[in-house]
PDB file of C-alpha atoms in Angstrom:
ATOM      1  CA  MET A 150      14.222 -23.989 -43.767  1.00  0.00           C
ATOM      2  CA  LYS A 151      10.549 -24.636 -43.153  1.00  0.00           C
ATOM      3  CA  LYS A 152      11.375 -27.606 -40.889  1.00  0.00           C
ATOM      4  CA  GLY A 153      13.761 -25.416 -38.940  1.00  0.00           C
ATOM      5  CA  TRP A 154      11.042 -22.868 -38.265  1.00  0.00           C
ATOM      6  CA  LEU A 155       8.641 -25.638 -37.260  1.00  0.00           C
ATOM      7  CA  ARG A 156      11.172 -27.037 -34.792  1.00  0.00           C
ATOM      8  CA  LEU A 157      11.813 -23.555 -33.404  1.00  0.00           C
ATOM      9  CA  GLY A 158       8.082 -22.963 -33.025  1.00  0.00           C
ATOM     10  CA  ALA A 159       7.588 -26.291 -31.280  1.00  0.00           C
ATOM     11  CA  PHE A 160      10.490 -25.581 -28.925  1.00  0.00           C
ATOM     12  CA  ALA A 161       9.110 -22.124 -28.128  1.00  0.00           C
ATOM     13  CA  SER A 162       5.679 -23.631 -27.387  1.00  0.00           C
ATOM     14  CA  VAL A 163       7.196 -26.164 -24.996  1.00  0.00           C
ATOM     15  CA  VAL A 164       9.191 -23.452 -23.225  1.00  0.00           C
ATOM     16  CA  LEU A 165       6.100 -21.247 -22.931  1.00  0.00           C
ATOM     17  CA  LEU A 166       4.006 -24.121 -21.600  1.00  0.00           C
ATOM     18  CA  ALA A 167       6.706 -24.989 -19.049  1.00  0.00           C
ATOM     19  CA  ALA A 168       6.888 -21.358 -17.959  1.00  0.00           C
ATOM     20  CA  VAL A 169       3.108 -21.179 -17.496  1.00  0.00           C
ATOM     21  CA  VAL A 170       3.067 -24.421 -15.493  1.00  0.00           C
ATOM     22  CA  ALA A 171       5.979 -23.243 -13.323  1.00  0.00           C
ATOM     23  CA  PHE A 172       4.289 -19.869 -12.733  1.00  0.00           C
ATOM     24  CA  ASN A 173       1.012 -21.526 -11.719  1.00  0.00           C
ATOM     25  CA  LEU A 174       2.818 -23.890  -9.351  1.00  0.00           C
ATOM     26  CA  THR A 175       4.782 -21.027  -7.774  1.00  0.00           C
ATOM     27  CA  PHE A 176       2.104 -18.315  -7.497  1.00  0.00           C
ATOM     28  CA  GLU A 177      -1.474 -18.577  -6.293  1.00  0.00           C
ATOM     29  CA  PRO A 178      -3.715 -15.574  -6.977  1.00  0.00           C
ATOM     30  CA  PHE A 179      -6.734 -15.035  -4.741  1.00  0.00           C
ATOM     31  CA  ASP A 180     -10.141 -14.150  -6.138  1.00  0.00           C
ATOM     32  CA  GLN A 181     -11.731 -13.028  -2.871  1.00  0.00           C
ATOM     33  CA  PRO A 182     -10.388 -10.219  -0.653  1.00  0.00           C
ATOM     34  CA  ALA A 183      -9.228 -11.330   2.785  1.00  0.00           C
ATOM     35  CA  VAL A 184      -7.552  -9.553   5.677  1.00  0.00           C
ATOM     36  CA  ALA A 185      -5.856 -10.836   8.817  1.00  0.00           C
ATOM     37  CA  ALA A 186      -4.675  -9.376  12.090  1.00  0.00           C
ATOM     38  CA  ILE A 187      -1.095 -10.601  12.547  1.00  0.00           C
ATOM     39  CA  HIS A 188      -0.161 -11.906  16.012  1.00  0.00           C
ATOM     40  CA  GLY A 189       3.243 -13.587  15.960  1.00  0.00           C
ATOM     41  CA  ASP A 190       2.891 -16.707  13.832  1.00  0.00           C
ATOM     42  CA  PHE A 191      -0.894 -16.479  13.776  1.00  0.00           C
ATOM     43  CA  ALA A 192      -2.453 -15.023  10.631  1.00  0.00           C
ATOM     44  CA  GLN A 193      -5.824 -16.336   9.510  1.00  0.00           C
ATOM     45  CA  PHE A 194      -7.136 -14.881   6.247  1.00  0.00           C
ATOM     46  CA  ASN A 195     -10.852 -15.702   6.390  1.00  0.00           C
ATOM     47  CA  ASP A 196     -12.916 -12.548   6.021  1.00  0.00           C
ATOM     48  CA  ALA A 197     -12.821  -9.402   3.919  1.00  0.00           C
ATOM     49  CA  CYS A 198     -12.853  -7.229   7.059  1.00  0.00           C
ATOM     50  CA  VAL A 199     -11.608  -7.388  10.638  1.00  0.00           C
ATOM     51  CA  VAL A 200     -13.289  -5.368  13.411  1.00  0.00           C
ATOM     52  CA  ASN A 201     -11.861  -4.174  16.729  1.00  0.00           C
ATOM     53  CA  ASN A 202     -13.874  -2.710  19.596  1.00  0.00           C
ATOM     54  CA  MET A 203     -10.923  -1.174  21.501  1.00  0.00           C
ATOM     55  CA  LEU A 204     -11.132   2.566  20.809  1.00  0.00           C
ATOM     56  CA  MET A 205      -7.561   3.695  21.454  1.00  0.00           C
ATOM     57  CA  PRO A 206      -6.590   6.884  19.548  1.00  0.00           C
ATOM     58  CA  LEU A 207      -4.056   6.460  16.769  1.00  0.00           C
ATOM     59  CA  ASP A 208      -2.449   9.876  17.344  1.00  0.00           C
ATOM     60  CA  ASP A 209      -0.133  10.878  20.185  1.00  0.00           C
ATOM     61  CA  GLN A 210      -1.794  13.862  21.913  1.00  0.00           C
ATOM     62  CA  GLY A 211      -2.851  15.424  18.619  1.00  0.00           C
ATOM     63  CA  ARG A 212       0.347  14.586  16.720  1.00  0.00           C
ATOM     64  CA  LEU A 213       0.308  11.931  14.029  1.00  0.00           C
ATOM     65  CA  ASN A 214       3.339  10.656  12.107  1.00  0.00           C
ATOM     66  CA  ILE A 215       2.761   8.409   9.097  1.00  0.00           C
ATOM     67  CA  GLY A 216       5.291   6.457   7.045  1.00  0.00           C
ATOM     68  CA  VAL A 217       4.750   4.908   3.599  1.00  0.00           C
ATOM     69  CA  TRP A 218       7.112   2.312   2.183  1.00  0.00           C
ATOM     70  CA  ASN A 219       7.191  -0.335  -0.536  1.00  0.00           C
ATOM     71  CA  ILE A 220       9.321  -2.908   1.279  1.00  0.00           C
ATOM     72  CA  TYR A 221      10.134  -4.867  -1.919  1.00  0.00           C
ATOM     73  CA  LYS A 222       9.201  -8.248  -0.362  1.00  0.00           C
ATOM     74  CA  GLN A 223      12.133  -7.819   2.058  1.00  0.00           C
ATOM     75  CA  GLN A 224      14.573  -8.840  -0.691  1.00  0.00           C
ATOM     76  CA  LYS A 225      17.336  -6.344   0.112  1.00  0.00           C
ATOM     77  CA  PRO A 226      19.720  -6.347   3.088  1.00  0.00           C
ATOM     78  CA  GLN A 227      18.874  -4.433   6.280  1.00  0.00           C
ATOM     79  CA  TRP A 228      15.171  -4.123   5.498  1.00  0.00           C
ATOM     80  CA  ASP A 229      14.444  -5.118   9.092  1.00  0.00           C
ATOM     81  CA  GLN A 230      16.539  -2.263  10.484  1.00  0.00           C
ATOM     82  CA  GLN A 231      14.750   0.222   8.244  1.00  0.00           C
ATOM     83  CA  LEU A 232      11.339  -1.149   9.226  1.00  0.00           C
ATOM     84  CA  ASN A 233      12.195  -0.919  12.923  1.00  0.00           C
ATOM     85  CA  LYS A 234      13.259   2.688  12.407  1.00  0.00           C
ATOM     86  CA  LEU A 235      10.063   3.591  10.547  1.00  0.00           C
ATOM     87  CA  VAL A 236       7.825   1.990  13.140  1.00  0.00           C
ATOM     88  CA  ALA A 237       9.681   3.680  16.010  1.00  0.00           C
ATOM     89  CA  GLN A 238       9.230   7.101  14.389  1.00  0.00           C
ATOM     90  CA  ASN A 239       5.620   6.811  13.214  1.00  0.00           C
ATOM     91  CA  GLU A 240       2.246   6.045  14.739  1.00  0.00           C
ATOM     92  CA  LEU A 241       1.214   4.423  11.463  1.00  0.00           C
ATOM     93  CA  VAL A 242       3.330   2.720   8.785  1.00  0.00           C
ATOM     94  CA  LEU A 243       1.767   1.696   5.473  1.00  0.00           C
ATOM     95  CA  LEU A 244       3.691  -1.037   3.656  1.00  0.00           C
ATOM     96  CA  GLN A 245       3.333  -2.306   0.105  1.00  0.00           C
ATOM     97  CA  GLU A 246       4.811  -5.557  -1.221  1.00  0.00           C
ATOM     98  CA  ALA A 247       5.003  -7.034   2.250  1.00  0.00           C
ATOM     99  CA  SER A 248       5.856 -10.741   2.170  1.00  0.00           C
ATOM    100  CA  LEU A 249       4.681 -12.558   5.304  1.00  0.00           C
ATOM    101  CA  THR A 250       7.824 -14.618   5.845  1.00  0.00           C
ATOM    102  CA  PRO A 251       8.784 -16.151   9.205  1.00  0.00           C
ATOM    103  CA  ARG A 252      11.449 -13.442   9.560  1.00  0.00           C
ATOM    104  CA  LEU A 253       8.930 -10.621   9.037  1.00  0.00           C
ATOM    105  CA  LYS A 254       6.629 -12.218  11.615  1.00  0.00           C
ATOM    106  CA  GLN A 255       9.525 -12.273  14.102  1.00  0.00           C
ATOM    107  CA  VAL A 256      10.338  -8.610  13.491  1.00  0.00           C
ATOM    108  CA  LEU A 257       6.695  -7.565  13.829  1.00  0.00           C
ATOM    109  CA  ALA A 258       6.180  -9.578  17.023  1.00  0.00           C
ATOM    110  CA  LYS A 259       8.988  -7.709  18.775  1.00  0.00           C
ATOM    111  CA  MET A 260       7.455  -4.329  17.895  1.00  0.00           C
ATOM    112  CA  GLN A 261       4.264  -4.923  19.924  1.00  0.00           C
ATOM    113  CA  ARG A 262       2.237  -2.972  17.382  1.00  0.00           C
ATOM    114  CA  ASP A 263      -1.127  -3.684  15.814  1.00  0.00           C
ATOM    115  CA  VAL A 264      -0.653  -5.308  12.391  1.00  0.00           C
ATOM    116  CA  VAL A 265      -3.230  -5.981   9.679  1.00  0.00           C
ATOM    117  CA  MET A 266      -2.555  -7.321   6.189  1.00  0.00           C
ATOM    118  CA  ALA A 267      -4.588  -7.623   3.002  1.00  0.00           C
ATOM    119  CA  ARG A 268      -3.891 -10.839   1.106  1.00  0.00           C
ATOM    120  CA  ALA A 269      -3.122 -10.402  -2.604  1.00  0.00           C
ATOM    121  CA  PHE A 270      -1.401 -13.600  -3.710  1.00  0.00           C
ATOM    122  CA  SER A 271       0.791 -16.419  -2.471  1.00  0.00           C
ATOM    123  CA  GLY A 272       4.297 -16.953  -3.849  1.00  0.00           C
ATOM    124  CA  PHE A 273       6.385 -19.931  -2.716  1.00  0.00           C
ATOM    125  CA  ASN A 274       3.642 -20.516  -0.101  1.00  0.00           C
ATOM    126  CA  VAL A 275       4.129 -17.050   1.402  1.00  0.00           C
ATOM    127  CA  ILE A 276       1.304 -14.485   1.508  1.00  0.00           C
ATOM    128  CA  ASN A 277       2.018 -11.119  -0.145  1.00  0.00           C
ATOM    129  CA  GLY A 278       0.083  -7.863   0.031  1.00  0.00           C
ATOM    130  CA  VAL A 279      -0.228  -4.459   1.692  1.00  0.00           C
ATOM    131  CA  MET A 280       0.137  -4.112   5.463  1.00  0.00           C
ATOM    132  CA  ASN A 281      -0.595  -1.526   8.179  1.00  0.00           C
ATOM    133  CA  VAL A 282       1.567  -1.344  11.307  1.00  0.00           C
ATOM    134  CA  SER A 283       0.046   1.001  13.908  1.00  0.00           C
ATOM    135  CA  ARG A 284       0.284   2.032  17.555  1.00  0.00           C
ATOM    136  CA  ALA A 285      -3.488   1.515  17.941  1.00  0.00           C
ATOM    137  CA  PRO A 286      -5.879  -0.871  16.196  1.00  0.00           C
ATOM    138  CA  ALA A 287      -8.290   0.247  13.524  1.00  0.00           C
ATOM    139  CA  ILE A 288     -12.004   0.160  14.263  1.00  0.00           C
ATOM    140  CA  GLU A 289     -12.311  -1.764  11.008  1.00  0.00           C
ATOM    141  CA  SER A 290      -9.927  -2.819   8.237  1.00  0.00           C
ATOM    142  CA  CYS A 291     -11.136  -4.217   4.927  1.00  0.00           C
ATOM    143  CA  ALA A 292      -9.168  -5.789   2.084  1.00  0.00           C
ATOM    144  CA  TRP A 293      -9.682  -4.841  -1.558  1.00  0.00           C
ATOM    145  CA  LEU A 294      -8.338  -6.628  -4.637  1.00  0.00           C
ATOM    146  CA  ALA A 295      -7.684  -5.589  -8.246  1.00  0.00           C
ATOM    147  CA  LYS A 296      -6.314  -8.166 -10.683  1.00  0.00           C
ATOM    148  CA  GLU A 297      -3.395  -7.337 -12.964  1.00  0.00           C
ATOM    149  CA  PRO A 298      -4.486  -7.741 -16.613  1.00  0.00           C
ATOM    150  CA  TRP A 299      -1.361  -9.580 -17.854  1.00  0.00           C
ATOM    151  CA  ILE A 300       0.091 -11.663 -15.061  1.00  0.00           C
ATOM    152  CA  ARG A 301      -3.304 -12.074 -13.309  1.00  0.00           C
ATOM    153  CA  LEU A 302      -1.775 -11.616  -9.863  1.00  0.00           C
ATOM    154  CA  PRO A 303      -3.919  -9.201  -7.832  1.00  0.00           C
ATOM    155  CA  LYS A 304      -2.833  -5.928  -6.282  1.00  0.00           C
ATOM    156  CA  SER A 305      -4.287  -5.243  -2.837  1.00  0.00           C
ATOM    157  CA  ALA A 306      -5.494  -2.296  -0.786  1.00  0.00           C
ATOM    158  CA  LEU A 307      -6.445  -1.834   2.870  1.00  0.00           C
ATOM    159  CA  VAL A 308      -9.314   0.474   3.813  1.00  0.00           C
ATOM    160  CA  SER A 309      -9.131   1.210   7.553  1.00  0.00           C
ATOM    161  CA  HIS A 310     -10.854   3.505  10.049  1.00  0.00           C
ATOM    162  CA  TYR A 311      -8.796   4.714  13.029  1.00  0.00           C
ATOM    163  CA  PRO A 312     -10.134   6.620  16.072  1.00  0.00           C
ATOM    164  CA  LEU A 313      -8.480   9.950  16.895  1.00  0.00           C
ATOM    165  CA  SER A 314      -8.158  11.781  20.213  1.00  0.00           C
ATOM    166  CA  ASN A 315     -10.370  14.682  19.052  1.00  0.00           C
ATOM    167  CA  GLY A 316     -13.321  12.342  18.525  1.00  0.00           C
ATOM    168  CA  GLU A 317     -12.980  12.096  14.768  1.00  0.00           C
ATOM    169  CA  VAL A 318     -12.295   8.979  12.733  1.00  0.00           C
ATOM    170  CA  LEU A 319      -9.420   8.883  10.234  1.00  0.00           C
ATOM    171  CA  LEU A 320     -10.029   6.941   7.028  1.00  0.00           C
ATOM    172  CA  VAL A 321      -6.753   5.448   5.750  1.00  0.00           C
ATOM    173  CA  ILE A 322      -6.420   3.806   2.340  1.00  0.00           C
ATOM    174  CA  ASN A 323      -3.175   1.905   1.797  1.00  0.00           C
ATOM    175  CA  ILE A 324      -2.983   1.094  -1.914  1.00  0.00           C
ATOM    176  CA  HIS A 325      -0.709  -0.761  -4.295  1.00  0.00           C
ATOM    177  CA  SER A 326      -1.902   0.156  -7.768  1.00  0.00           C
ATOM    178  CA  ILE A 327      -2.157  -1.871 -10.966  1.00  0.00           C
ATOM    179  CA  ASN A 328       1.221  -1.907 -12.711  1.00  0.00           C
ATOM    180  CA  PHE A 329       1.353  -4.111 -15.809  1.00  0.00           C
ATOM    181  CA  GLU A 330      -0.998  -2.209 -18.075  1.00  0.00           C
ATOM    182  CA  TRP A 331      -0.145   0.362 -20.733  1.00  0.00           C
ATOM    183  CA  ARG A 332      -3.704   1.534 -21.053  1.00  0.00           C
ATOM    184  CA  THR A 333      -5.392   2.815 -17.916  1.00  0.00           C
ATOM    185  CA  LYS A 334      -8.743   0.978 -17.836  1.00  0.00           C
ATOM    186  CA  ARG A 335      -7.934  -1.387 -14.928  1.00  0.00           C
ATOM    187  CA  PHE A 336      -5.819   1.266 -13.222  1.00  0.00           C
ATOM    188  CA  GLN A 337      -8.764   3.670 -13.265  1.00  0.00           C
ATOM    189  CA  SER A 338     -11.228   0.999 -12.157  1.00  0.00           C
ATOM    190  CA  GLN A 339      -9.122   0.256  -9.098  1.00  0.00           C
ATOM    191  CA  LEU A 340      -9.277   3.912  -8.061  1.00  0.00           C
ATOM    192  CA  MET A 341     -12.957   4.377  -8.855  1.00  0.00           C
ATOM    193  CA  ALA A 342     -13.888   1.345  -6.740  1.00  0.00           C
ATOM    194  CA  LEU A 343     -12.925   3.453  -3.707  1.00  0.00           C
ATOM    195  CA  THR A 344     -15.389   6.241  -4.532  1.00  0.00           C
ATOM    196  CA  ASP A 345     -18.285   5.077  -2.376  1.00  0.00           C
ATOM    197  CA  VAL A 346     -16.236   4.468   0.784  1.00  0.00           C
ATOM    198  CA  ILE A 347     -14.655   7.920   0.446  1.00  0.00           C
ATOM    199  CA  ASN A 348     -18.002   9.628  -0.220  1.00  0.00           C
ATOM    200  CA  GLU A 349     -19.440   8.034   2.920  1.00  0.00           C
ATOM    201  CA  HIS A 350     -16.633   9.427   5.093  1.00  0.00           C
ATOM    202  CA  GLN A 351     -16.876  13.025   6.296  1.00  0.00           C
ATOM    203  CA  GLY A 352     -13.729  13.229   8.431  1.00  0.00           C
ATOM    204  CA  PRO A 353      -9.972  13.327   7.840  1.00  0.00           C
ATOM    205  CA  LEU A 354      -8.540  11.087   5.142  1.00  0.00           C
ATOM    206  CA  ILE A 355      -5.203   9.626   4.049  1.00  0.00           C
ATOM    207  CA  ILE A 356      -4.691   7.842   0.709  1.00  0.00           C
ATOM    208  CA  ALA A 357      -1.123   6.640   0.296  1.00  0.00           C
ATOM    209  CA  GLY A 358       1.029   3.922  -1.194  1.00  0.00           C
ATOM    210  CA  ASP A 359       2.746   2.804  -4.371  1.00  0.00           C
ATOM    211  CA  PHE A 360       0.516   4.179  -7.131  1.00  0.00           C
ATOM    212  CA  ASN A 361       2.769   2.939  -9.958  1.00  0.00           C
ATOM    213  CA  THR A 362       2.395   6.299 -11.670  1.00  0.00           C
ATOM    214  CA  TRP A 363       5.243   5.668 -14.116  1.00  0.00           C
ATOM    215  CA  ARG A 364       3.379   7.358 -16.962  1.00  0.00           C
ATOM    216  CA  GLN A 365       1.870  10.836 -17.196  1.00  0.00           C
ATOM    217  CA  ALA A 366      -1.574   9.481 -18.075  1.00  0.00           C
ATOM    218  CA  ARG A 367      -1.592   7.549 -14.816  1.00  0.00           C
ATOM    219  CA  GLN A 368      -0.486  10.534 -12.757  1.00  0.00           C
ATOM    220  CA  THR A 369      -3.116  12.749 -14.383  1.00  0.00           C
ATOM    221  CA  MET A 370      -5.793  10.196 -13.541  1.00  0.00           C
ATOM    222  CA  VAL A 371      -4.701  10.064  -9.883  1.00  0.00           C
ATOM    223  CA  LEU A 372      -4.642  13.864  -9.649  1.00  0.00           C
ATOM    224  CA  LYS A 373      -8.181  14.127 -10.999  1.00  0.00           C
ATOM    225  CA  PHE A 374      -9.279  11.501  -8.509  1.00  0.00           C
ATOM    226  CA  ILE A 375      -7.756  13.150  -5.440  1.00  0.00           C
ATOM    227  CA  GLU A 376      -8.947  16.636  -6.501  1.00  0.00           C
ATOM    228  CA  LYS A 377     -12.488  15.278  -6.606  1.00  0.00           C
ATOM    229  CA  PHE A 378     -12.227  14.558  -2.888  1.00  0.00           C
ATOM    230  CA  HIS A 379     -10.323  17.772  -2.013  1.00  0.00           C
ATOM    231  CA  LEU A 380      -7.072  16.079  -1.026  1.00  0.00           C
ATOM    232  CA  ARG A 381      -3.593  17.611  -1.049  1.00  0.00           C
ATOM    233  CA  GLU A 382      -0.293  15.849  -1.592  1.00  0.00           C
ATOM    234  CA  ALA A 383       2.454  15.755   1.012  1.00  0.00           C
ATOM    235  CA  ILE A 384       5.444  16.656  -1.178  1.00  0.00           C
ATOM    236  CA  PRO A 385       8.927  16.870   0.364  1.00  0.00           C
ATOM    237  CA  VAL A 386      11.161  19.792  -0.574  1.00  0.00           C
ATOM    238  CA  ASP A 387      14.161  17.479  -0.898  1.00  0.00           C
ATOM    239  CA  ASP A 388      12.344  14.885  -2.967  1.00  0.00           C
ATOM    240  CA  HIS A 389      14.120  11.521  -3.171  1.00  0.00           C
ATOM    241  CA  ARG A 390      11.029   9.508  -3.993  1.00  0.00           C
ATOM    242  CA  THR A 391      11.611   6.636  -6.415  1.00  0.00           C
ATOM    243  CA  ARG A 392      11.053   7.552 -10.066  1.00  0.00           C
ATOM    244  CA  VAL A 393      10.490   5.510 -13.216  1.00  0.00           C
ATOM    245  CA  PHE A 394      10.628   7.240 -16.613  1.00  0.00           C
ATOM    246  CA  GLY A 395      10.915  10.492 -14.658  1.00  0.00           C
ATOM    247  CA  HIS A 396       7.626   9.969 -12.800  1.00  0.00           C
ATOM    248  CA  THR A 397       7.212   9.507  -9.031  1.00  0.00           C
ATOM    249  CA  LEU A 398       5.674   6.187  -7.963  1.00  0.00           C
ATOM    250  CA  ASP A 399       4.897   6.718  -4.271  1.00  0.00           C
ATOM    251  CA  HIS A 400       2.459   9.325  -2.968  1.00  0.00           C
ATOM    252  CA  MET A 401       0.701  10.443   0.206  1.00  0.00           C
ATOM    253  CA  TYR A 402      -2.510  12.444  -0.127  1.00  0.00           C
ATOM    254  CA  TYR A 403      -4.424  13.925   2.819  1.00  0.00           C
ATOM    255  CA  ARG A 404      -7.300  16.124   3.958  1.00  0.00           C
ATOM    256  CA  GLY A 405      -8.641  17.230   7.317  1.00  0.00           C
ATOM    257  CA  LEU A 406      -5.160  17.253   8.898  1.00  0.00           C
ATOM    258  CA  VAL A 407      -2.486  19.939   9.295  1.00  0.00           C
ATOM    259  CA  LEU A 408       0.760  18.946   7.581  1.00  0.00           C
ATOM    260  CA  ARG A 409       3.816  20.014   9.592  1.00  0.00           C
ATOM    261  CA  ALA A 410       6.679  18.253   7.796  1.00  0.00           C
ATOM    262  CA  VAL A 411       7.354  15.651   5.127  1.00  0.00           C
ATOM    263  CA  SER A 412      10.610  13.956   4.143  1.00  0.00           C
ATOM    264  CA  VAL A 413      11.988  11.086   2.069  1.00  0.00           C
ATOM    265  CA  GLU A 414      15.013   9.064   3.080  1.00  0.00           C
ATOM    266  CA  ASN A 415      17.505   7.686   0.556  1.00  0.00           C
ATOM    267  CA  ILE A 416      17.946   4.020   1.438  1.00  0.00           C
ATOM    268  CA  ALA A 417      19.443   0.822   0.016  1.00  0.00           C
ATOM    269  CA  SER A 418      17.109  -1.656   1.757  1.00  0.00           C
ATOM    270  CA  SER A 419      14.391  -1.474  -0.929  1.00  0.00           C
ATOM    271  CA  ASP A 420      13.899  -0.252  -4.488  1.00  0.00           C
ATOM    272  CA  HIS A 421      11.568   2.418  -3.034  1.00  0.00           C
ATOM    273  CA  ASN A 422      12.481   5.223  -0.633  1.00  0.00           C
ATOM    274  CA  PRO A 423      10.060   5.707   2.292  1.00  0.00           C
ATOM    275  CA  ILE A 424       7.924   8.817   2.776  1.00  0.00           C
ATOM    276  CA  MET A 425       7.462  10.167   6.312  1.00  0.00           C
ATOM    277  CA  ALA A 426       4.944  12.907   7.132  1.00  0.00           C
ATOM    278  CA  SER A 427       4.102  14.664  10.406  1.00  0.00           C
ATOM    279  CA  PHE A 428       0.552  15.919  10.941  1.00  0.00           C
ATOM    280  CA  GLU A 429      -1.451  17.637  13.647  1.00  0.00           C
ATOM    281  CA  LEU A 430      -5.151  17.115  14.210  1.00  0.00           C
ATOM    282  CA  GLN A 431      -7.506  19.939  13.384  1.00  0.00           C
ATOM    283  CA  PRO A 432      -9.705  21.214  16.230  1.00  0.00           C
ATOM    284  CA  VAL A 433     -13.207  19.849  15.941  1.00  0.00           C
ATOM    285  CA  ARG A 434     -15.788  22.615  15.559  1.00  0.00           C
ATOM    286  CA  GLY A 435     -17.630  23.194  18.814  1.00  0.00           C
ATOM    287  CA  SER A 436     -15.078  21.259  20.867  1.00  0.00           C
ATOM    288  CA  THR A 437     -13.065  22.926  23.638  1.00  0.00           C
ATOM    289  CA  ALA A 438     -11.001  19.875  24.516  1.00  0.00           C
ATOM    290  CA  PRO A 439      -7.251  20.428  24.280  1.00  0.00           C
ATOM    291  CA  HIS A 440      -5.294  18.281  21.834  1.00  0.00           C
ATOM    292  CA  HIS A 441      -1.731  18.929  23.047  1.00  0.00           C
TER     293      HIS A 441
END
């Protein structure tokens, strides 16, 4: 009996070792944050930030539509049709779990939109991370990383500043939160790392993405965080946002903008349903310039 257990233990050790080796050969985590502007097949992840000097307003004459979608690494059918639809309807689309495959590059190239991506990890030699697709380039976009405690593959975030037609600058944080952690230490650290950049910004703000709030403790932590910075949540009346254990995963929080409408579409092209919100810019105090 003892020999049987020893053989079983040895077999389990070999299987575990093989799994670890296979995982390390398949996935490459990155220790340093890097962002790239995507132009067709060209995507060079060298620096933590990319800067653009072309000050074209993100909004369309004071109106600003924003979509948020976990694209599930484009693993489900018709993801490209859904992405085309989102980009056509919104000035800014925030994607999580984007996988920079040749097919995604082709789809993005046809859109003629500005695209930036934060690198999280490489799987099967394909870069994965969060991505912004916008009608106008950001003044600056910076990548942020937070490493998962169990699987060690990082989650990424993009911190971007977009010019608006009323002279203000919109801070947009596209986040994919830590998932594989029962306790909330790393989850909280990922949020708190954003404190300084938010404190330094006085204008309108969007924080959105897949927060992985599948547990009440996580949701409570996010709510305390966004209340600290006086943000509100864009909550659809007909709420089809993806839920796990009864808790909503995807969120869009905002301040300094007027929310006009928010909706969620039931789709089959991802395991997450996209959020779409319509905003109007607030008049800047002391400004008489029309926005419509």
